[in-house]
Amino acid sequence: MKERTPLVAGNWKMLGDAASNTALLDRMRSAFDGGNFARIQALICPPFPYLALAADRLRSSPVVWGAQDVSDQAEGAFTGEVSANMLRDLGCTHAIVGHSERRGMHGETDTVVASKAHRLIAAGICPIICVGESLAQRQSHLTEAVLAHQIDAVVGVVKGGAAVIAYEPIWAIGSGRAATPEMAQAAHAFIRARLQAGGAPADQIRVIYGGSVGAASASALFVQPDIDGALVGGASRNADDFVAICESATQAKF
Ligand code: PGA
């Protein structure tokens, strides 16, 4: 039993439309209203245009909502960007930063990721900072070196403790091949030790796992001592699967 509240976050990526996202939010809301999820935190991260919809459908429910990205700038002439203060206006409690799809496809560096996390914390929003190695890096035994570099880049920003780290091995994302619980636990323990070494309150910072988490794989991951929840992509687009993963988190930690 641990003092950190498990977090199960759904990353909807660029999926859905007004009709399907409304239906999914409503199905999740009724499952959460009818269940006992007080011991975990459940979060949905829809695309930006549906944040107001999430706020409307989830208001006063146990489920919170957040964004998938944020600008590294405070405000100004940055066409297409969305600021942390705007996310706060929409009631976001969390935002994902440094997802591998943004690092890989949009050239986000560790420095940019750290700036985004800083903007969120300054706005009172909890960043979910994604880190993780590629398959080639794992096969070359570079996993710890990569994680060390990514954690060191943000450790100064997360010293206040109001942050989440998501360990997402790139080879596990969307592949249907989650890391084994032992593999994930080893990476999470390394991340926690690295946070501690950098002066961050590692006992308070939740380290969640992402990469092909499903209803079947969740419980074995959640019983690991350093796995404090999950960042769920594909399975978060199915209300039954997402709720089942949340139920596993409720049972695993208490
Ligand atoms: P997945 O995605 O669960 O579909 O592997 C996870 C993520 O990209 O955050």
PDB file of C-alpha atoms and ligand atoms in Angstrom:
ATOM      1  CA  MET A   1       0.000   0.000   0.000  1.00  0.00           C
ATOM      2  CA  LYS A   2       1.366   3.350  -1.025  1.00  0.00           C
ATOM      3  CA  GLU A   3       0.500   6.918  -0.291  1.00  0.00           C
ATOM      4  CA  ARG A   4       0.480   8.005  -3.934  1.00  0.00           C
ATOM      5  CA  THR A   5      -3.011   8.119  -5.465  1.00  0.00           C
ATOM      6  CA  PRO A   6      -3.022   6.034  -8.669  1.00  0.00           C
ATOM      7  CA  LEU A   7      -3.661   8.035 -11.841  1.00  0.00           C
ATOM      8  CA  VAL A   8      -5.283   6.479 -14.898  1.00  0.00           C
ATOM      9  CA  ALA A   9      -5.137   8.892 -17.828  1.00  0.00           C
ATOM     10  CA  GLY A  10      -6.774   8.417 -21.224  1.00  0.00           C
ATOM     11  CA  ASN A  11      -4.941   9.926 -24.191  1.00  0.00           C
ATOM     12  CA  TRP A  12      -7.476  10.192 -26.991  1.00  0.00           C
ATOM     13  CA  LYS A  13      -4.893  11.487 -29.473  1.00  0.00           C
ATOM     14  CA  MET A  14      -6.484  12.960 -32.676  1.00  0.00           C
ATOM     15  CA  LEU A  15      -9.491  10.687 -32.658  1.00  0.00           C
ATOM     16  CA  GLY A  16     -13.261  11.019 -32.673  1.00  0.00           C
ATOM     17  CA  ASP A  17     -15.783  13.690 -33.571  1.00  0.00           C
ATOM     18  CA  ALA A  18     -18.414  15.608 -31.614  1.00  0.00           C
ATOM     19  CA  ALA A  19     -20.943  12.770 -31.732  1.00  0.00           C
ATOM     20  CA  SER A  20     -18.602   9.887 -30.862  1.00  0.00           C
ATOM     21  CA  ASN A  21     -16.704  11.856 -28.206  1.00  0.00           C
ATOM     22  CA  THR A  22     -19.934  12.984 -26.538  1.00  0.00           C
ATOM     23  CA  ALA A  23     -21.162   9.383 -26.446  1.00  0.00           C
ATOM     24  CA  LEU A  24     -17.866   8.142 -25.003  1.00  0.00           C
ATOM     25  CA  LEU A  25     -17.750  10.859 -22.329  1.00  0.00           C
ATOM     26  CA  ASP A  26     -21.323  10.086 -21.327  1.00  0.00           C
ATOM     27  CA  ARG A  27     -20.640   6.344 -21.086  1.00  0.00           C
ATOM     28  CA  MET A  28     -17.595   6.972 -18.926  1.00  0.00           C
ATOM     29  CA  ARG A  29     -19.438   9.430 -16.750  1.00  0.00           C
ATOM     30  CA  SER A  30     -22.249   7.021 -15.983  1.00  0.00           C
ATOM     31  CA  ALA A  31     -19.783   4.211 -15.159  1.00  0.00           C
ATOM     32  CA  PHE A  32     -17.877   6.480 -12.779  1.00  0.00           C
ATOM     33  CA  ASP A  33     -20.991   7.945 -11.191  1.00  0.00           C
ATOM     34  CA  GLY A  34     -22.199   4.399 -10.498  1.00  0.00           C
ATOM     35  CA  GLY A  35     -18.890   2.975  -9.254  1.00  0.00           C
ATOM     36  CA  ASN A  36     -16.480   3.442  -6.390  1.00  0.00           C
ATOM     37  CA  PHE A  37     -13.389   5.112  -7.752  1.00  0.00           C
ATOM     38  CA  ALA A  38     -12.656   7.421  -4.850  1.00  0.00           C
ATOM     39  CA  ARG A  39      -9.191   5.961  -4.347  1.00  0.00           C
ATOM     40  CA  ILE A  40      -7.891   6.734  -7.814  1.00  0.00           C
ATOM     41  CA  GLN A  41      -7.765   9.723 -10.097  1.00  0.00           C
ATOM     42  CA  ALA A  42      -9.231   9.204 -13.574  1.00  0.00           C
ATOM     43  CA  LEU A  43      -8.360  11.689 -16.316  1.00  0.00           C
ATOM     44  CA  ILE A  44      -9.465  12.080 -19.932  1.00  0.00           C
ATOM     45  CA  CYS A  45      -7.299  14.010 -22.409  1.00  0.00           C
ATOM     46  CA  PRO A  46      -9.355  14.709 -25.553  1.00  0.00           C
ATOM     47  CA  PRO A  47      -8.128  16.815 -28.488  1.00  0.00           C
ATOM     48  CA  PHE A  48      -8.180  20.605 -27.792  1.00  0.00           C
ATOM     49  CA  PRO A  49     -11.490  21.266 -29.625  1.00  0.00           C
ATOM     50  CA  TYR A  50     -13.323  18.856 -27.294  1.00  0.00           C
ATOM     51  CA  LEU A  51     -12.005  20.171 -23.971  1.00  0.00           C
ATOM     52  CA  ALA A  52     -15.065  22.382 -23.512  1.00  0.00           C
ATOM     53  CA  LEU A  53     -17.249  19.371 -24.301  1.00  0.00           C
ATOM     54  CA  ALA A  54     -15.377  17.308 -21.687  1.00  0.00           C
ATOM     55  CA  ALA A  55     -15.816  20.126 -19.172  1.00  0.00           C
ATOM     56  CA  ASP A  56     -19.535  20.171 -19.894  1.00  0.00           C
ATOM     57  CA  ARG A  57     -20.115  16.390 -19.787  1.00  0.00           C
ATOM     58  CA  LEU A  58     -17.772  15.593 -16.863  1.00  0.00           C
ATOM     59  CA  ARG A  59     -18.508  18.564 -14.567  1.00  0.00           C
ATOM     60  CA  SER A  60     -19.165  17.400 -10.971  1.00  0.00           C
ATOM     61  CA  SER A  61     -18.202  13.858 -11.903  1.00  0.00           C
ATOM     62  CA  PRO A  62     -15.197  12.039 -10.375  1.00  0.00           C
ATOM     63  CA  VAL A  63     -13.402  12.214 -13.741  1.00  0.00           C
ATOM     64  CA  VAL A  64     -11.127  15.173 -14.513  1.00  0.00           C
ATOM     65  CA  TRP A  65      -9.976  16.322 -17.945  1.00  0.00           C
ATOM     66  CA  GLY A  66      -6.771  17.639 -19.430  1.00  0.00           C
ATOM     67  CA  ALA A  67      -4.910  18.455 -22.637  1.00  0.00           C
ATOM     68  CA  GLN A  68      -2.453  16.543 -24.782  1.00  0.00           C
ATOM     69  CA  ASP A  69      -0.008  19.415 -25.229  1.00  0.00           C
ATOM     70  CA  VAL A  70       0.581  23.096 -24.407  1.00  0.00           C
ATOM     71  CA  SER A  71       2.672  25.967 -25.738  1.00  0.00           C
ATOM     72  CA  ASP A  72       6.075  26.623 -24.208  1.00  0.00           C
ATOM     73  CA  GLN A  73       5.281  30.361 -24.445  1.00  0.00           C
ATOM     74  CA  ALA A  74       3.111  32.390 -22.068  1.00  0.00           C
ATOM     75  CA  GLU A  75       1.159  34.325 -24.732  1.00  0.00           C
ATOM     76  CA  GLY A  76       1.645  36.336 -27.882  1.00  0.00           C
ATOM     77  CA  ALA A  77       1.936  35.972 -31.649  1.00  0.00           C
ATOM     78  CA  PHE A  78       2.201  32.172 -31.783  1.00  0.00           C
ATOM     79  CA  THR A  79      -0.389  31.142 -34.360  1.00  0.00           C
ATOM     80  CA  GLY A  80      -1.977  27.800 -33.639  1.00  0.00           C
ATOM     81  CA  GLU A  81      -0.591  27.465 -30.127  1.00  0.00           C
ATOM     82  CA  VAL A  82      -2.587  27.055 -26.895  1.00  0.00           C
ATOM     83  CA  SER A  83      -1.312  28.498 -23.617  1.00  0.00           C
ATOM     84  CA  ALA A  84      -1.359  27.004 -20.143  1.00  0.00           C
ATOM     85  CA  ASN A  85      -3.637  29.800 -18.929  1.00  0.00           C
ATOM     86  CA  MET A  86      -6.143  28.950 -21.667  1.00  0.00           C
ATOM     87  CA  LEU A  87      -6.126  25.323 -20.487  1.00  0.00           C
ATOM     88  CA  ARG A  88      -6.736  26.529 -16.954  1.00  0.00           C
ATOM     89  CA  ASP A  89      -9.737  28.545 -18.200  1.00  0.00           C
ATOM     90  CA  LEU A  90     -11.119  25.294 -19.616  1.00  0.00           C
ATOM     91  CA  GLY A  91     -10.797  23.586 -16.240  1.00  0.00           C
ATOM     92  CA  CYS A  92      -7.887  21.327 -17.188  1.00  0.00           C
ATOM     93  CA  THR A  93      -6.170  19.801 -14.165  1.00  0.00           C
ATOM     94  CA  HIS A  94      -3.430  18.059 -16.173  1.00  0.00           C
ATOM     95  CA  ALA A  95      -1.700  18.227 -19.556  1.00  0.00           C
ATOM     96  CA  ILE A  96       0.565  15.753 -21.314  1.00  0.00           C
ATOM     97  CA  VAL A  97       3.941  17.090 -22.493  1.00  0.00           C
ATOM     98  CA  GLY A  98       6.753  15.457 -24.435  1.00  0.00           C
ATOM     99  CA  HIS A  99       4.733  12.547 -25.791  1.00  0.00           C
ATOM    100  CA  SER A 100       6.981  10.552 -28.135  1.00  0.00           C
ATOM    101  CA  GLU A 101       4.645  11.399 -31.027  1.00  0.00           C
ATOM    102  CA  ARG A 102       5.440  15.067 -30.405  1.00  0.00           C
ATOM    103  CA  ARG A 103       9.129  14.531 -29.721  1.00  0.00           C
ATOM    104  CA  GLY A 104       9.404  12.359 -32.847  1.00  0.00           C
ATOM    105  CA  MET A 105       7.070  14.076 -35.320  1.00  0.00           C
ATOM    106  CA  HIS A 106       7.276  17.681 -34.156  1.00  0.00           C
ATOM    107  CA  GLY A 107      10.908  17.888 -33.115  1.00  0.00           C
ATOM    108  CA  GLU A 108      10.277  18.660 -29.447  1.00  0.00           C
ATOM    109  CA  THR A 109      13.537  18.740 -27.520  1.00  0.00           C
ATOM    110  CA  ASP A 110      14.091  18.117 -23.814  1.00  0.00           C
ATOM    111  CA  THR A 111      14.440  21.885 -23.380  1.00  0.00           C
ATOM    112  CA  VAL A 112      11.053  22.558 -24.991  1.00  0.00           C
ATOM    113  CA  VAL A 113       9.454  19.811 -22.903  1.00  0.00           C
ATOM    114  CA  ALA A 114      10.891  21.353 -19.726  1.00  0.00           C
ATOM    115  CA  SER A 115       9.557  24.805 -20.710  1.00  0.00           C
ATOM    116  CA  LYS A 116       6.096  23.387 -21.346  1.00  0.00           C
ATOM    117  CA  ALA A 117       6.096  21.651 -17.954  1.00  0.00           C
ATOM    118  CA  HIS A 118       7.193  24.909 -16.345  1.00  0.00           C
ATOM    119  CA  ARG A 119       4.343  26.859 -18.012  1.00  0.00           C
ATOM    120  CA  LEU A 120       1.802  24.327 -16.781  1.00  0.00           C
ATOM    121  CA  ILE A 121       3.052  24.334 -13.194  1.00  0.00           C
ATOM    122  CA  ALA A 122       3.016  28.141 -13.185  1.00  0.00           C
ATOM    123  CA  ALA A 123      -0.661  27.976 -14.254  1.00  0.00           C
ATOM    124  CA  GLY A 124      -1.503  25.454 -11.530  1.00  0.00           C
ATOM    125  CA  ILE A 125      -1.827  22.527 -13.955  1.00  0.00           C
ATOM    126  CA  CYS A 126      -0.066  19.214 -13.339  1.00  0.00           C
ATOM    127  CA  PRO A 127       2.203  18.216 -16.253  1.00  0.00           C
ATOM    128  CA  ILE A 128       2.377  14.565 -17.304  1.00  0.00           C
ATOM    129  CA  ILE A 129       5.895  14.430 -18.692  1.00  0.00           C
ATOM    130  CA  CYS A 130       6.495  11.520 -21.081  1.00  0.00           C
ATOM    131  CA  VAL A 131       9.862   9.819 -21.301  1.00  0.00           C
ATOM    132  CA  GLY A 132      10.970   6.553 -22.864  1.00  0.00           C
ATOM    133  CA  GLU A 133      13.416   4.809 -25.143  1.00  0.00           C
ATOM    134  CA  SER A 134      13.131   3.508 -28.702  1.00  0.00           C
ATOM    135  CA  LEU A 135      13.549  -0.166 -29.565  1.00  0.00           C
ATOM    136  CA  ALA A 136      17.008   0.478 -31.008  1.00  0.00           C
ATOM    137  CA  GLN A 137      18.045   2.259 -27.806  1.00  0.00           C
ATOM    138  CA  ARG A 138      16.777  -0.620 -25.649  1.00  0.00           C
ATOM    139  CA  GLN A 139      18.532  -3.172 -27.805  1.00  0.00           C
ATOM    140  CA  SER A 140      21.747  -1.147 -27.492  1.00  0.00           C
ATOM    141  CA  HIS A 141      21.366  -1.115 -23.675  1.00  0.00           C
ATOM    142  CA  LEU A 142      20.827   2.646 -23.704  1.00  0.00           C
ATOM    143  CA  THR A 143      17.490   2.681 -21.838  1.00  0.00           C
ATOM    144  CA  GLU A 144      18.892   4.068 -18.585  1.00  0.00           C
ATOM    145  CA  ALA A 145      21.090   6.615 -20.369  1.00  0.00           C
ATOM    146  CA  VAL A 146      18.087   7.914 -22.338  1.00  0.00           C
ATOM    147  CA  LEU A 147      15.850   8.070 -19.261  1.00  0.00           C
ATOM    148  CA  ALA A 148      18.579   9.786 -17.224  1.00  0.00           C
ATOM    149  CA  HIS A 149      18.935  12.472 -19.886  1.00  0.00           C
ATOM    150  CA  GLN A 150      15.175  13.040 -20.165  1.00  0.00           C
ATOM    151  CA  ILE A 151      14.655  13.153 -16.389  1.00  0.00           C
ATOM    152  CA  ASP A 152      17.648  15.430 -15.751  1.00  0.00           C
ATOM    153  CA  ALA A 153      16.152  17.923 -18.235  1.00  0.00           C
ATOM    154  CA  VAL A 154      12.976  18.335 -16.146  1.00  0.00           C
ATOM    155  CA  VAL A 155      14.096  17.613 -12.603  1.00  0.00           C
ATOM    156  CA  GLY A 156      14.570  21.300 -11.778  1.00  0.00           C
ATOM    157  CA  VAL A 157      11.029  22.033 -12.960  1.00  0.00           C
ATOM    158  CA  VAL A 158       9.365  19.240 -10.973  1.00  0.00           C
ATOM    159  CA  LYS A 159      11.062  19.998  -7.655  1.00  0.00           C
ATOM    160  CA  GLY A 160       7.778  21.291  -6.232  1.00  0.00           C
ATOM    161  CA  GLY A 161       6.320  17.793  -6.617  1.00  0.00           C
ATOM    162  CA  ALA A 162       3.181  18.710  -8.585  1.00  0.00           C
ATOM    163  CA  ALA A 163       4.092  16.638 -11.630  1.00  0.00           C
ATOM    164  CA  VAL A 164       3.646  13.161 -13.078  1.00  0.00           C
ATOM    165  CA  ILE A 165       6.206  11.239 -15.127  1.00  0.00           C
ATOM    166  CA  ALA A 166       4.879   8.811 -17.748  1.00  0.00           C
ATOM    167  CA  TYR A 167       7.301   6.062 -18.732  1.00  0.00           C
ATOM    168  CA  GLU A 168       6.323   5.178 -22.280  1.00  0.00           C
ATOM    169  CA  PRO A 169       8.759   2.932 -24.127  1.00  0.00           C
ATOM    170  CA  ILE A 170       8.256   3.980 -27.747  1.00  0.00           C
ATOM    171  CA  TRP A 171       8.237   0.378 -28.983  1.00  0.00           C
ATOM    172  CA  ALA A 172       5.274  -0.410 -26.731  1.00  0.00           C
ATOM    173  CA  ILE A 173       3.044   2.468 -27.876  1.00  0.00           C
ATOM    174  CA  GLY A 174       0.237   1.316 -30.140  1.00  0.00           C
ATOM    175  CA  SER A 175       2.050  -1.959 -30.792  1.00  0.00           C
ATOM    176  CA  GLY A 176      -0.142  -4.231 -28.674  1.00  0.00           C
ATOM    177  CA  ARG A 177       3.078  -5.273 -26.927  1.00  0.00           C
ATOM    178  CA  ALA A 178       3.246  -3.707 -23.454  1.00  0.00           C
ATOM    179  CA  ALA A 179       6.482  -3.854 -21.484  1.00  0.00           C
ATOM    180  CA  THR A 180       6.523  -6.755 -19.039  1.00  0.00           C
ATOM    181  CA  PRO A 181       5.687  -5.690 -15.472  1.00  0.00           C
ATOM    182  CA  GLU A 182       9.278  -6.452 -14.438  1.00  0.00           C
ATOM    183  CA  MET A 183      10.729  -4.385 -17.268  1.00  0.00           C
ATOM    184  CA  ALA A 184       8.430  -1.467 -16.486  1.00  0.00           C
ATOM    185  CA  GLN A 185       9.127  -1.703 -12.743  1.00  0.00           C
ATOM    186  CA  ALA A 186      12.881  -1.577 -13.384  1.00  0.00           C
ATOM    187  CA  ALA A 187      12.497   1.554 -15.512  1.00  0.00           C
ATOM    188  CA  HIS A 188      10.155   3.189 -12.972  1.00  0.00           C
ATOM    189  CA  ALA A 189      12.551   2.475 -10.097  1.00  0.00           C
ATOM    190  CA  PHE A 190      15.371   3.992 -12.141  1.00  0.00           C
ATOM    191  CA  ILE A 191      13.281   7.108 -12.882  1.00  0.00           C
ATOM    192  CA  ARG A 192      12.353   7.512  -9.214  1.00  0.00           C
ATOM    193  CA  ALA A 193      15.973   7.169  -8.122  1.00  0.00           C
ATOM    194  CA  ARG A 194      17.029   9.706 -10.731  1.00  0.00           C
ATOM    195  CA  LEU A 195      14.367  12.186  -9.543  1.00  0.00           C
ATOM    196  CA  GLN A 196      15.602  11.687  -5.983  1.00  0.00           C
ATOM    197  CA  ALA A 197      19.234  12.205  -7.010  1.00  0.00           C
ATOM    198  CA  GLY A 198      18.235  15.460  -8.701  1.00  0.00           C
ATOM    199  CA  GLY A 199      16.608  16.787  -5.539  1.00  0.00           C
ATOM    200  CA  ALA A 200      12.935  16.245  -6.501  1.00  0.00           C
ATOM    201  CA  PRO A 201      10.472  14.748  -3.975  1.00  0.00           C
ATOM    202  CA  ALA A 202      10.506  11.335  -5.656  1.00  0.00           C
ATOM    203  CA  ASP A 203       8.155   9.736  -3.120  1.00  0.00           C
ATOM    204  CA  GLN A 204       5.405  12.185  -4.054  1.00  0.00           C
ATOM    205  CA  ILE A 205       5.809  12.203  -7.827  1.00  0.00           C
ATOM    206  CA  ARG A 206       3.664   9.610  -9.548  1.00  0.00           C
ATOM    207  CA  VAL A 207       5.397   7.575 -12.245  1.00  0.00           C
ATOM    208  CA  ILE A 208       2.793   6.039 -14.541  1.00  0.00           C
ATOM    209  CA  TYR A 209       3.301   3.504 -17.329  1.00  0.00           C
ATOM    210  CA  GLY A 210       2.113   3.886 -20.926  1.00  0.00           C
ATOM    211  CA  GLY A 211       2.329   1.648 -23.961  1.00  0.00           C
ATOM    212  CA  SER A 212      -0.400  -0.852 -24.948  1.00  0.00           C
ATOM    213  CA  VAL A 213      -2.027  -0.917 -21.508  1.00  0.00           C
ATOM    214  CA  GLY A 214      -5.290  -2.830 -21.755  1.00  0.00           C
ATOM    215  CA  ALA A 215      -7.859  -4.360 -19.462  1.00  0.00           C
ATOM    216  CA  ALA A 216      -5.871  -7.618 -19.472  1.00  0.00           C
ATOM    217  CA  SER A 217      -2.389  -6.212 -18.837  1.00  0.00           C
ATOM    218  CA  ALA A 218      -3.233  -3.497 -16.287  1.00  0.00           C
ATOM    219  CA  SER A 219      -3.423  -5.397 -12.978  1.00  0.00           C
ATOM    220  CA  ALA A 220      -0.004  -7.033 -13.280  1.00  0.00           C
ATOM    221  CA  LEU A 221       1.508  -3.613 -13.961  1.00  0.00           C
ATOM    222  CA  PHE A 222      -0.296  -1.865 -11.095  1.00  0.00           C
ATOM    223  CA  VAL A 223       0.921  -4.277  -8.421  1.00  0.00           C
ATOM    224  CA  GLN A 224       4.510  -3.224  -9.092  1.00  0.00           C
ATOM    225  CA  PRO A 225       5.697  -0.941  -6.293  1.00  0.00           C
ATOM    226  CA  ASP A 226       6.843   1.955  -8.495  1.00  0.00           C
ATOM    227  CA  ILE A 227       3.985   1.903 -11.026  1.00  0.00           C
ATOM    228  CA  ASP A 228       1.456   4.521  -9.948  1.00  0.00           C
ATOM    229  CA  GLY A 229      -1.047   4.215 -12.758  1.00  0.00           C
ATOM    230  CA  ALA A 230      -1.207   4.291 -16.548  1.00  0.00           C
ATOM    231  CA  LEU A 231      -1.319   6.543 -19.573  1.00  0.00           C
ATOM    232  CA  VAL A 232      -3.720   4.725 -21.859  1.00  0.00           C
ATOM    233  CA  GLY A 233      -4.056   5.370 -25.584  1.00  0.00           C
ATOM    234  CA  GLY A 234      -6.064   2.901 -27.658  1.00  0.00           C
ATOM    235  CA  ALA A 235      -7.936   1.312 -24.753  1.00  0.00           C
ATOM    236  CA  SER A 236      -9.121   4.734 -23.528  1.00  0.00           C
ATOM    237  CA  ARG A 237     -11.319   4.951 -26.635  1.00  0.00           C
ATOM    238  CA  ASN A 238     -13.441   2.127 -25.283  1.00  0.00           C
ATOM    239  CA  ALA A 239     -15.438   2.969 -22.149  1.00  0.00           C
ATOM    240  CA  ASP A 240     -15.575  -0.637 -20.881  1.00  0.00           C
ATOM    241  CA  ASP A 241     -11.812  -1.133 -21.261  1.00  0.00           C
ATOM    242  CA  PHE A 242     -10.950   2.205 -19.665  1.00  0.00           C
ATOM    243  CA  VAL A 243     -13.262   1.593 -16.727  1.00  0.00           C
ATOM    244  CA  ALA A 244     -11.815  -1.923 -16.292  1.00  0.00           C
ATOM    245  CA  ILE A 245      -8.304  -0.452 -16.158  1.00  0.00           C
ATOM    246  CA  CYS A 246      -9.488   2.057 -13.532  1.00  0.00           C
ATOM    247  CA  GLU A 247     -11.013  -0.802 -11.524  1.00  0.00           C
ATOM    248  CA  SER A 248      -7.668  -2.651 -11.620  1.00  0.00           C
ATOM    249  CA  ALA A 249      -5.948   0.472 -10.279  1.00  0.00           C
ATOM    250  CA  THR A 250      -8.512   0.768  -7.486  1.00  0.00           C
ATOM    251  CA  GLN A 251      -7.923  -2.814  -6.433  1.00  0.00           C
ATOM    252  CA  ALA A 252      -4.154  -2.948  -6.877  1.00  0.00           C
ATOM    253  CA  LYS A 253      -3.107  -0.240  -4.500  1.00  0.00           C
ATOM    254  CA  PHE A 254      -5.292  -0.621  -1.447  1.00  0.00           C
TER     255      PHE A 254
HETATM  256  P1  PGA B   1      -1.366   3.012 -26.460  1.00  0.00           P
HETATM  257  O1  PGA B   1      -0.862   4.552 -26.409  1.00  0.00           O
HETATM  258  O2  PGA B   1      -2.002   2.706 -25.134  1.00  0.00           O
HETATM  259  O3  PGA B   1      -2.324   2.975 -27.602  1.00  0.00           O
HETATM  260  O4  PGA B   1      -0.140   2.185 -26.692  1.00  0.00           O
HETATM  261  C1  PGA B   1      -0.270   5.082 -25.254  1.00  0.00           C
HETATM  262  C2  PGA B   1       0.154   6.507 -25.508  1.00  0.00           C
HETATM  263  O5  PGA B   1       0.528   6.842 -26.629  1.00  0.00           O
HETATM  264  O6  PGA B   1       0.126   7.341 -24.589  1.00  0.00           O
END
